[in-house]
Tab-separated table of C-alpha atoms in Angstrom:
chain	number	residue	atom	x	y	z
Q	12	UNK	CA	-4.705	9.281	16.648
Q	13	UNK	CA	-5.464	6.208	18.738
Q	14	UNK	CA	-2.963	6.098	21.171
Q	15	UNK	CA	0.204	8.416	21.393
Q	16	UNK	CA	3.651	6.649	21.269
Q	17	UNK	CA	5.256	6.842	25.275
Q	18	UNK	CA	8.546	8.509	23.766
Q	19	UNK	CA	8.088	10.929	20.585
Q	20	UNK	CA	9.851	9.490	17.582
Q	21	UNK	CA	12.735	12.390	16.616
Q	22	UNK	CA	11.654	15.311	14.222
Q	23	UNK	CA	13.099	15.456	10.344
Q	24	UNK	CA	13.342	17.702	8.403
Q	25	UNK	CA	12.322	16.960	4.971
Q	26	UNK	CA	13.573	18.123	1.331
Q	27	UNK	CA	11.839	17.665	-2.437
Q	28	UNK	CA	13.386	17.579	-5.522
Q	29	UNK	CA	10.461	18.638	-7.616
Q	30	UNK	CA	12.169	17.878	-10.800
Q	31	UNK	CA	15.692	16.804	-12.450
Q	32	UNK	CA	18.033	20.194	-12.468
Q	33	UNK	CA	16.343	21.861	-9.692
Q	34	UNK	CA	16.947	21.961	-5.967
Q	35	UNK	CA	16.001	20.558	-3.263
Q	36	UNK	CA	13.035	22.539	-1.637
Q	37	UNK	CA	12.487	22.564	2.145
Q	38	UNK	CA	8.520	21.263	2.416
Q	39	UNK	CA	8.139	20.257	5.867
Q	40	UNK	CA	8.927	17.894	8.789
Q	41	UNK	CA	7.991	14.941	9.783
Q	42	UNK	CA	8.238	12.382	12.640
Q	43	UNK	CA	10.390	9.070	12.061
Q	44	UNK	CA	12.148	6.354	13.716
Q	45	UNK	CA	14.973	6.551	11.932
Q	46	UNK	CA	16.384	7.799	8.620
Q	47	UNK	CA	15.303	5.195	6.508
Q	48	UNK	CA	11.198	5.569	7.880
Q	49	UNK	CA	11.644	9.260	7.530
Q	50	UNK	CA	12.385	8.412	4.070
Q	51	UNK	CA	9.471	6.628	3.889
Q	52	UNK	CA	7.508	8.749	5.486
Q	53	UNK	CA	8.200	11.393	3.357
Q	54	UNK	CA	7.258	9.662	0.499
Q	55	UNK	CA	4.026	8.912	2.033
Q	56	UNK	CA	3.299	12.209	3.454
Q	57	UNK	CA	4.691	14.616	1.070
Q	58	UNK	CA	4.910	12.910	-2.961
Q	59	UNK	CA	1.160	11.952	-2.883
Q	60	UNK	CA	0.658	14.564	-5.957
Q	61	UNK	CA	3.556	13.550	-8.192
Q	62	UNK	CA	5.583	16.543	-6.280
Q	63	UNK	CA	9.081	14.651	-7.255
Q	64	UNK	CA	11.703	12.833	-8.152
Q	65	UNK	CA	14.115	12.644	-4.944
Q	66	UNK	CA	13.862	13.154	-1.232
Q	67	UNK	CA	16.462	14.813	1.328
Q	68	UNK	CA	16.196	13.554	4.906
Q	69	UNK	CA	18.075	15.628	7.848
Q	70	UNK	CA	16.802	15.472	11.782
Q	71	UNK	CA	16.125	18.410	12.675
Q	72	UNK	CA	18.133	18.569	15.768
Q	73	UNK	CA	21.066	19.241	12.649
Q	74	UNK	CA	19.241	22.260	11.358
Q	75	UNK	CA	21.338	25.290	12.550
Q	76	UNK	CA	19.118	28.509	12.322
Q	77	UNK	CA	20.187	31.765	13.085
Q	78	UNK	CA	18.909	34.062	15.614
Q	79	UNK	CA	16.080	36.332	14.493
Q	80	UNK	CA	16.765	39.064	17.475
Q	81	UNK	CA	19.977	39.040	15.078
Q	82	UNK	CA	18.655	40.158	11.968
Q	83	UNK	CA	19.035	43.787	11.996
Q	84	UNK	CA	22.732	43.454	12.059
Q	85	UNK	CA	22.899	40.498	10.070
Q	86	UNK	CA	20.618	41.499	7.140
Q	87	UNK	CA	20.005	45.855	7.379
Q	88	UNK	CA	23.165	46.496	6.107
Q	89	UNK	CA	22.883	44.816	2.433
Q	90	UNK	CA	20.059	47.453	2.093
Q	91	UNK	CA	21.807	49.776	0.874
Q	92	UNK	CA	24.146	48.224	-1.408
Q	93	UNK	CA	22.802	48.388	-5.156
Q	94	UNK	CA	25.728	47.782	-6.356
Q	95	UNK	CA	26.311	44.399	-5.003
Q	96	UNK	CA	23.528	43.160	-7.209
Q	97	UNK	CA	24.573	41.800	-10.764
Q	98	UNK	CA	21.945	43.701	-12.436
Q	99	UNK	CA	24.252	45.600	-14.751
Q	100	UNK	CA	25.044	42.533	-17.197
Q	101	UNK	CA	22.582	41.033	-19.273
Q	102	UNK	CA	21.707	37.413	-19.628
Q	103	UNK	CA	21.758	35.196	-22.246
Q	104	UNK	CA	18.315	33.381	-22.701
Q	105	UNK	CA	20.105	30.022	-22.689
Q	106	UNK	CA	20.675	30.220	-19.083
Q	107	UNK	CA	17.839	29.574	-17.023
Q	108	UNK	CA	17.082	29.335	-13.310
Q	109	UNK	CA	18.803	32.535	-12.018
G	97	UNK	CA	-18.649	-21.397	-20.718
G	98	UNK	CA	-15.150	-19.449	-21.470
G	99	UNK	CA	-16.465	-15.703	-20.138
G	100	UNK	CA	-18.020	-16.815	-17.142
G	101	UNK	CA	-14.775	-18.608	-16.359
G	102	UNK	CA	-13.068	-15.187	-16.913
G	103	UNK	CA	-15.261	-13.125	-15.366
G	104	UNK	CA	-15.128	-15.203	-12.116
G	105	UNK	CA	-11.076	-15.035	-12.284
G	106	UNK	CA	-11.554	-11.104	-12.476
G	107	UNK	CA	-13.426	-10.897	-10.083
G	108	UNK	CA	-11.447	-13.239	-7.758
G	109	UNK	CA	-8.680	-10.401	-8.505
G	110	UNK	CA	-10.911	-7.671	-7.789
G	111	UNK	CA	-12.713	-8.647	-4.548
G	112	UNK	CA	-8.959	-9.343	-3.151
G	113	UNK	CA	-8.000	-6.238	-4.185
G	114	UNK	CA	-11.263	-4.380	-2.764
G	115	UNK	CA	-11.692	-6.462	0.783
G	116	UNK	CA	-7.951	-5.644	1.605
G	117	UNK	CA	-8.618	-1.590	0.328
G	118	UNK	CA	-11.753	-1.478	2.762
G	119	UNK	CA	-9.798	-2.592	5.358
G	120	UNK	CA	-6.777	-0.425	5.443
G	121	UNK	CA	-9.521	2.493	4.901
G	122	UNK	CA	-10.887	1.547	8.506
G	123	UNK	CA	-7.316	2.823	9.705
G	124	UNK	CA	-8.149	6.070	8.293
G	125	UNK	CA	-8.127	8.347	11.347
G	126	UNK	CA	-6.527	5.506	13.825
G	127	UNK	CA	-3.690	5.346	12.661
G	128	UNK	CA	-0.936	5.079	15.096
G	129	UNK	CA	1.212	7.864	14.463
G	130	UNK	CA	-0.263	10.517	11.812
G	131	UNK	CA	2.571	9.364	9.054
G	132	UNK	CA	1.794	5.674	9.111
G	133	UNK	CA	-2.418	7.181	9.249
G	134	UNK	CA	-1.359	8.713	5.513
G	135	UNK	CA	0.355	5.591	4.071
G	136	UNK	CA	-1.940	2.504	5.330
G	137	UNK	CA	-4.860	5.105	3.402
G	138	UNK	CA	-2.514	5.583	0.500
G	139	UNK	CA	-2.495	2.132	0.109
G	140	UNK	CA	-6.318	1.575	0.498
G	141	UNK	CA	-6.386	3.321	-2.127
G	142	UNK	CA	-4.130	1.958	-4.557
G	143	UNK	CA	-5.720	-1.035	-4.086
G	144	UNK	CA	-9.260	0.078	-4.287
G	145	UNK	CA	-7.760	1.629	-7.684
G	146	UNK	CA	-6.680	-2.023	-8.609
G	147	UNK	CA	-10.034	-3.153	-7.693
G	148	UNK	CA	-12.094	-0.655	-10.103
G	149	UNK	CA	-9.621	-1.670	-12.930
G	150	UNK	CA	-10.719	-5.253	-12.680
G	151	UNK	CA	-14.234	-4.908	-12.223
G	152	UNK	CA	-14.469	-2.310	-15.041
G	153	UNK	CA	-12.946	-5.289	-17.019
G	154	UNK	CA	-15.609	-7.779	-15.207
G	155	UNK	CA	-18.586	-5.627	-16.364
G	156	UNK	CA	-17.200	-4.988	-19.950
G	157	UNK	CA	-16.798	-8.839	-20.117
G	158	UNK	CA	-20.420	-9.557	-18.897
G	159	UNK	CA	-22.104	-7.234	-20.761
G	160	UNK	CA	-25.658	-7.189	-19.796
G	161	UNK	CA	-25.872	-3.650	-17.869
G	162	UNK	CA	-23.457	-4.936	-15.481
G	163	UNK	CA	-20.772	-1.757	-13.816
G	164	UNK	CA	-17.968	-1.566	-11.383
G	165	UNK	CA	-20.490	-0.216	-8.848
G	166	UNK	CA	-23.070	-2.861	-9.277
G	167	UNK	CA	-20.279	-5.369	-9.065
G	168	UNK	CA	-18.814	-4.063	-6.189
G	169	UNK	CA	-22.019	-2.954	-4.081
G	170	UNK	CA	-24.961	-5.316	-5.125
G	171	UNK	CA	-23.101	-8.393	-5.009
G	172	UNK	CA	-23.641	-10.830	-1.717
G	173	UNK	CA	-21.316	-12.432	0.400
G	174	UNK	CA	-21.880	-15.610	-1.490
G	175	UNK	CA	-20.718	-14.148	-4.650
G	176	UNK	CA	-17.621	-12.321	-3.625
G	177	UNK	CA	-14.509	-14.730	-4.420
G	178	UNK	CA	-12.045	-13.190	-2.192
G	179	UNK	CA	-9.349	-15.179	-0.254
G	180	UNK	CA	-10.529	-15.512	3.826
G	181	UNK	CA	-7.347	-13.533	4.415
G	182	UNK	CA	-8.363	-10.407	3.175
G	183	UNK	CA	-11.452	-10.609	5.117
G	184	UNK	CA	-9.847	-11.183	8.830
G	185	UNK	CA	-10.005	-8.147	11.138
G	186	UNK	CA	-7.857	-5.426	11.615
G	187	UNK	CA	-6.800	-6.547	15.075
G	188	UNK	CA	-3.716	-4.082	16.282
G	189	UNK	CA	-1.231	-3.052	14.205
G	190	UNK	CA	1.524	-5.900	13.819
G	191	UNK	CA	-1.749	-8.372	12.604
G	192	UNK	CA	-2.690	-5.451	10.279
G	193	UNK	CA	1.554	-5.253	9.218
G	194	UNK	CA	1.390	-8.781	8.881
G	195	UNK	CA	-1.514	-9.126	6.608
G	196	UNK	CA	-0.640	-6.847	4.823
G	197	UNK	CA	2.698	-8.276	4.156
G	198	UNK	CA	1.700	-11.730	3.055
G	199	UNK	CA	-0.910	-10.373	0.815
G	200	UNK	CA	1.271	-7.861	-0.717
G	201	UNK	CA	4.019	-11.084	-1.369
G	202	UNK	CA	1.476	-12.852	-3.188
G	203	UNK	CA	0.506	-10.152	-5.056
G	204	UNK	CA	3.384	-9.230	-6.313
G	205	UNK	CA	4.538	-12.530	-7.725
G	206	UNK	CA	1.253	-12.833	-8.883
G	207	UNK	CA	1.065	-9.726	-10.840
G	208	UNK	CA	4.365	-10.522	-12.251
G	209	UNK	CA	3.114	-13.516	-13.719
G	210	UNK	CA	-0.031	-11.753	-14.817
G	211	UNK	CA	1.749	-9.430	-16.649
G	212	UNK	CA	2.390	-12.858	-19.386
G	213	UNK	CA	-1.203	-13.232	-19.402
G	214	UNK	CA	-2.857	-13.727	-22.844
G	215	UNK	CA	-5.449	-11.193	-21.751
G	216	UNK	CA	-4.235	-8.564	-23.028
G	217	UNK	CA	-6.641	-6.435	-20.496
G	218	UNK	CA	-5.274	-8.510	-17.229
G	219	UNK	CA	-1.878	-8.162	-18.159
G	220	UNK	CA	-2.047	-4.313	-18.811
G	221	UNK	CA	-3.737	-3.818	-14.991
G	222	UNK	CA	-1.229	-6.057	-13.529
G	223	UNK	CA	1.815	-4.416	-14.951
G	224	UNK	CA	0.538	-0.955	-13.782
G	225	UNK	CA	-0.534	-2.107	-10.452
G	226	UNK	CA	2.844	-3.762	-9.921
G	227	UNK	CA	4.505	-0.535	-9.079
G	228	UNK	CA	2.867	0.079	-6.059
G	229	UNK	CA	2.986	-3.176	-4.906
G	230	UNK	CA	6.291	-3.492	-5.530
G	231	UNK	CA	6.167	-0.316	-2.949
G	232	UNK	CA	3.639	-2.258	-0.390
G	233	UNK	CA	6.162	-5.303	-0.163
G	234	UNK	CA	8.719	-2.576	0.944
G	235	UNK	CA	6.704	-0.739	3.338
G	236	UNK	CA	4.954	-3.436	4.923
G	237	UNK	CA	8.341	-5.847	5.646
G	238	UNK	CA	10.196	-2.639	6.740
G	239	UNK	CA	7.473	-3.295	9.586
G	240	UNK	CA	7.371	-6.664	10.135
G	241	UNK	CA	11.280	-6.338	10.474
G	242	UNK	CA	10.955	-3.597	13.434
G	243	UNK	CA	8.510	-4.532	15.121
G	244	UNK	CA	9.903	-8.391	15.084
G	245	UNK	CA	13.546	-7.360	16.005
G	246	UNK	CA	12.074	-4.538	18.143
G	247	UNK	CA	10.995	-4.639	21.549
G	248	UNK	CA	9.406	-7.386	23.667
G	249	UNK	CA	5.748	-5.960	23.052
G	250	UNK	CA	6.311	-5.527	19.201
G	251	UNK	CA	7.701	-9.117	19.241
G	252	UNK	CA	5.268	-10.399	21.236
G	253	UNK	CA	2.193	-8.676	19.201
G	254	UNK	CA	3.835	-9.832	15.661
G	255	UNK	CA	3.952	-13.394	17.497
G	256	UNK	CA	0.174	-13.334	17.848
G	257	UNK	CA	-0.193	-12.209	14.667
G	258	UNK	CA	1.137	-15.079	13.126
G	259	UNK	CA	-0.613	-17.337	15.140
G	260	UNK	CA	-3.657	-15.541	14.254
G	261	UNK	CA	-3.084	-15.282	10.550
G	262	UNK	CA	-1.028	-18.220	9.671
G	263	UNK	CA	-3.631	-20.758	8.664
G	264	UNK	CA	-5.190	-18.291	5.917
G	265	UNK	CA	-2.208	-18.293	3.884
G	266	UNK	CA	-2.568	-21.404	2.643
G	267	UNK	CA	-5.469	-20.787	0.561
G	268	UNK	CA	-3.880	-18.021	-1.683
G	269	UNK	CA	-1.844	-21.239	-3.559
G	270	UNK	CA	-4.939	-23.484	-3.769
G	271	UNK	CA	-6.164	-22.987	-6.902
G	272	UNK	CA	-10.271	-22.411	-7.583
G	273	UNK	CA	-11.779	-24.261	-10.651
G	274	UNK	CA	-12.050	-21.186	-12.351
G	275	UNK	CA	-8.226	-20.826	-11.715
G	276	UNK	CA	-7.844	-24.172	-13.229
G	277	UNK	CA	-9.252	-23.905	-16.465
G	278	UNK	CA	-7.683	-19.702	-16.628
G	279	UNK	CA	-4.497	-21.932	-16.288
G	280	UNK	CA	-5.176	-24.193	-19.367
G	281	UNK	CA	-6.503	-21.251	-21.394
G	282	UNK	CA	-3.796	-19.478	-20.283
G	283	UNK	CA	-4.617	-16.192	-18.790
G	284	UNK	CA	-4.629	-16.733	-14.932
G	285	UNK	CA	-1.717	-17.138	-13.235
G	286	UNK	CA	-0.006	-21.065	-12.021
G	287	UNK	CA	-0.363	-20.609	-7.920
G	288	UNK	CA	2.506	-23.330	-7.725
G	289	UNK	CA	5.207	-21.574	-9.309
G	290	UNK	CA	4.624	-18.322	-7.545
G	291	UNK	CA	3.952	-20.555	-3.927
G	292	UNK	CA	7.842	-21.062	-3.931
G	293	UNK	CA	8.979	-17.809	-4.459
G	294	UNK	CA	6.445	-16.131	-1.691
G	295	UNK	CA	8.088	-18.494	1.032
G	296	UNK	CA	11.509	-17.303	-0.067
G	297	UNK	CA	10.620	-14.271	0.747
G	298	UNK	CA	8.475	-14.311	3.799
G	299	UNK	CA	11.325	-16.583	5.274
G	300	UNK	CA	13.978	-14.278	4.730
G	301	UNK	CA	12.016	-11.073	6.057
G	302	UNK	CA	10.894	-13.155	9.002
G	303	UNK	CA	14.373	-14.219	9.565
G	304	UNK	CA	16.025	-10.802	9.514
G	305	UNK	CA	12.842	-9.942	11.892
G	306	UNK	CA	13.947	-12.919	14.373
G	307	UNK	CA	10.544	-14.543	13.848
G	308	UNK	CA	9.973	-18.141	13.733
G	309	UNK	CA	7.131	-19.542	11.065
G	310	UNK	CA	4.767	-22.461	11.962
G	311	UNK	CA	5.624	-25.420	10.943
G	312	UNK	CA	3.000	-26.976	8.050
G	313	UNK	CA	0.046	-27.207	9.264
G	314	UNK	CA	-3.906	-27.208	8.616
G	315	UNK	CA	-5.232	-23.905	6.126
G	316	UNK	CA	-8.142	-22.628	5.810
G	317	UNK	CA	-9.922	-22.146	2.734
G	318	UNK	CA	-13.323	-21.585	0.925
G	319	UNK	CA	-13.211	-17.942	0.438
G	320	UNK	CA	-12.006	-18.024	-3.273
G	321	UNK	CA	-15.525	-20.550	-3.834
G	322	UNK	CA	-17.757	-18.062	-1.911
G	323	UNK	CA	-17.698	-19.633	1.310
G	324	UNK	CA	-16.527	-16.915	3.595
G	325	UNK	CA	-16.098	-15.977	7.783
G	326	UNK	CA	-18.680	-14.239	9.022
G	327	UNK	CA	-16.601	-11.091	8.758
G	328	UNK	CA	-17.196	-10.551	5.555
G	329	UNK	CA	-21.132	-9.941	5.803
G	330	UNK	CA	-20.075	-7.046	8.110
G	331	UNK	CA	-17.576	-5.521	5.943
G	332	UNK	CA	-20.514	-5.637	3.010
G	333	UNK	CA	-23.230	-4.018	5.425
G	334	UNK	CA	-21.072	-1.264	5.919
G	335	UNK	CA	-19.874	-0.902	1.946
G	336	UNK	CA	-23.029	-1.385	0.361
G	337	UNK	CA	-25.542	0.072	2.751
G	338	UNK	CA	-25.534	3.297	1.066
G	339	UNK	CA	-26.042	1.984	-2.354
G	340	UNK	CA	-28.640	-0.396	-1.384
G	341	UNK	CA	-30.550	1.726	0.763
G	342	UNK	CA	-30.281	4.730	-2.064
G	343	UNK	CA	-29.966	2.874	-5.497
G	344	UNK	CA	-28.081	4.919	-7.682
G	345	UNK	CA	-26.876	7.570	-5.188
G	346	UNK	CA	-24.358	9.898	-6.734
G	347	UNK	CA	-22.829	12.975	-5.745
């Protein structure tokens, strides 16, 4: 880049809908002035290849993450728990995306 | 001679279309910030897309062994029918905004109109390329609005850049003689019905953007008759070089 802007436009966080009925997908950040340009951006950046139908814009400074020195306590403990998984019922084929 | 009158009007659309793509592609890599690098090259090439649909039509018109390359890289200066606006220089990036954003305008309305042609061909490319420059209007007076209502500097640079660019707008709603008799026969587009509805909106984007527009005053023109600046023998030295130093290169 040509010349690097004095004071770094804030970070976003950036959010594809690949197609009607699905979710949102986290697919990168971004730099932008403001939530309308990140918008923008986005479109620019990240729906070059037809990769959807709706964009999510949040700055990242909103992004709350949790600590990964935390994750034997957080996440060790479902290990063990079979039963906590709903793999005992079957599914109808009508319902899709679980 | 009724095809040479609609090839000329084709390629009028085409060389616009091309001149302003080869431009924004020199902003490939400069860009200044790394998002606005991606979409000034997206739009290169939407409109270097536009471009190969109307000289595809051009060379299926003229027959005679005639292709969207030869049109585009063995043509000279004096035969490209582009408006001088297209041509200008890149300059910094509120003249590129600004450029972009008057050419865009006219586009638009243009290919709106174009979409009633009674070429069935013209109106089809027109109503596809519409879409994205329905999306270039957007983008590029998002930018004219910050950076006019921005700081001092971005004021300050988008004030140059109307004082640079002003006087080549003019030509975009003087019709060439092979606009004239397109009009009669009813397949090019009536420049004075689309002239109002361009300074609608570049007045009310420049007024949200706290910029003040010249006055009437004297416009260039020529381009559209082959009479161009001398920056368009540079563009074509660097977009035909390869072709015309290997004929036929492919890869």
């Amino acid at each position: 880049m040509s010349s690097q802007p004095k004071q770094e436009w804030p970070l976003w966080e950036i959010f594809i809908r690949s197609k009607q009925g699905l979710d949102h997908k986290h697919v990168g950040s971004l730099h932008a002035a403001d939530a309308q340009m990140a918008i923008e951006n986005a479109r620019d950046v990240y729906t070059r290849r037809m990769e959807g139908i709706s964009i999510w814009a949040v700055e990242s400074k909103y992004i709350h993450a949790s600590n990964p020195s935390d994750a034997e306590s957080l996440y060790d403990p479902a290990n063990d728990k079979a039963y906590r998984h709903p793999t005992f019922y079957t599914l109808p084929d009508e319902v899709k995306h679980m | 001679m009724h095809n040479k009158t609609l090839i000329d009007y084709t390629l009028h659309l085409a060389d616009n279309a091309l001149i302003i793509g080869h431009r924004n592609s020199e902003w490939c890599g400069h860009g200044p910030v790394l998002e606005q690098d991606i979409a000034i090259s997206n739009i290169a090439l939407d409109l270097i897309g536009q471009a190969r649909n109307f000289y595809q039509y051009a060379a299926t018109v003229s027959g005679n062994g005639a292709t969207e390359d030869t049109l585009a890289y063995l043509r000279d200066a004096i035969d490209f029918k582009n408006i001088l606006l297209v041509e200008l220089p890149n300059g910094d990036w509120a003249q590129t905004i600004l450029k972009q954003f008057f050419f865009s305008t006219y586009q638009y309305f243009l290919y709106q109109q174009l979409q009633n042609s009674k070429d069935a061909q013209l109106a089809a490319i027109a109503e596809k390329a519409l879409k994205e420059v329905t999306y270039h209007v957007r983008w590029s007076s998002e930018w004219v609005i910050r950076l006019g209502d921005g700081t001092l500097e971005s004021k300050n640079r988008m004030l140059r850049a109307i004082d640079e660019i002003w006087s080549y707008t003019g030509e975009m709603f003087l019709a060439a003689s092979y606009e004239l008799q397109g009009i009669r026969e009813e397949y090019a587009v009536d420049l004075s019905e689309i002239q109002k509805n361009w300074v609608q909106k570049i007045t009310s984007v420049c007024i949200e953007a706290t910029l003040p527009l010249p006055a009437d005053t004297w416009m260039q023109s020529g381009g559209k008759e082959g009479k161009h600046t001398e920056y368009l023998g540079f563009i074509l030295a660097d977009m035909q070089f390869l072709q015309r130093a290997y004929p036929d290169a492919d890869w």
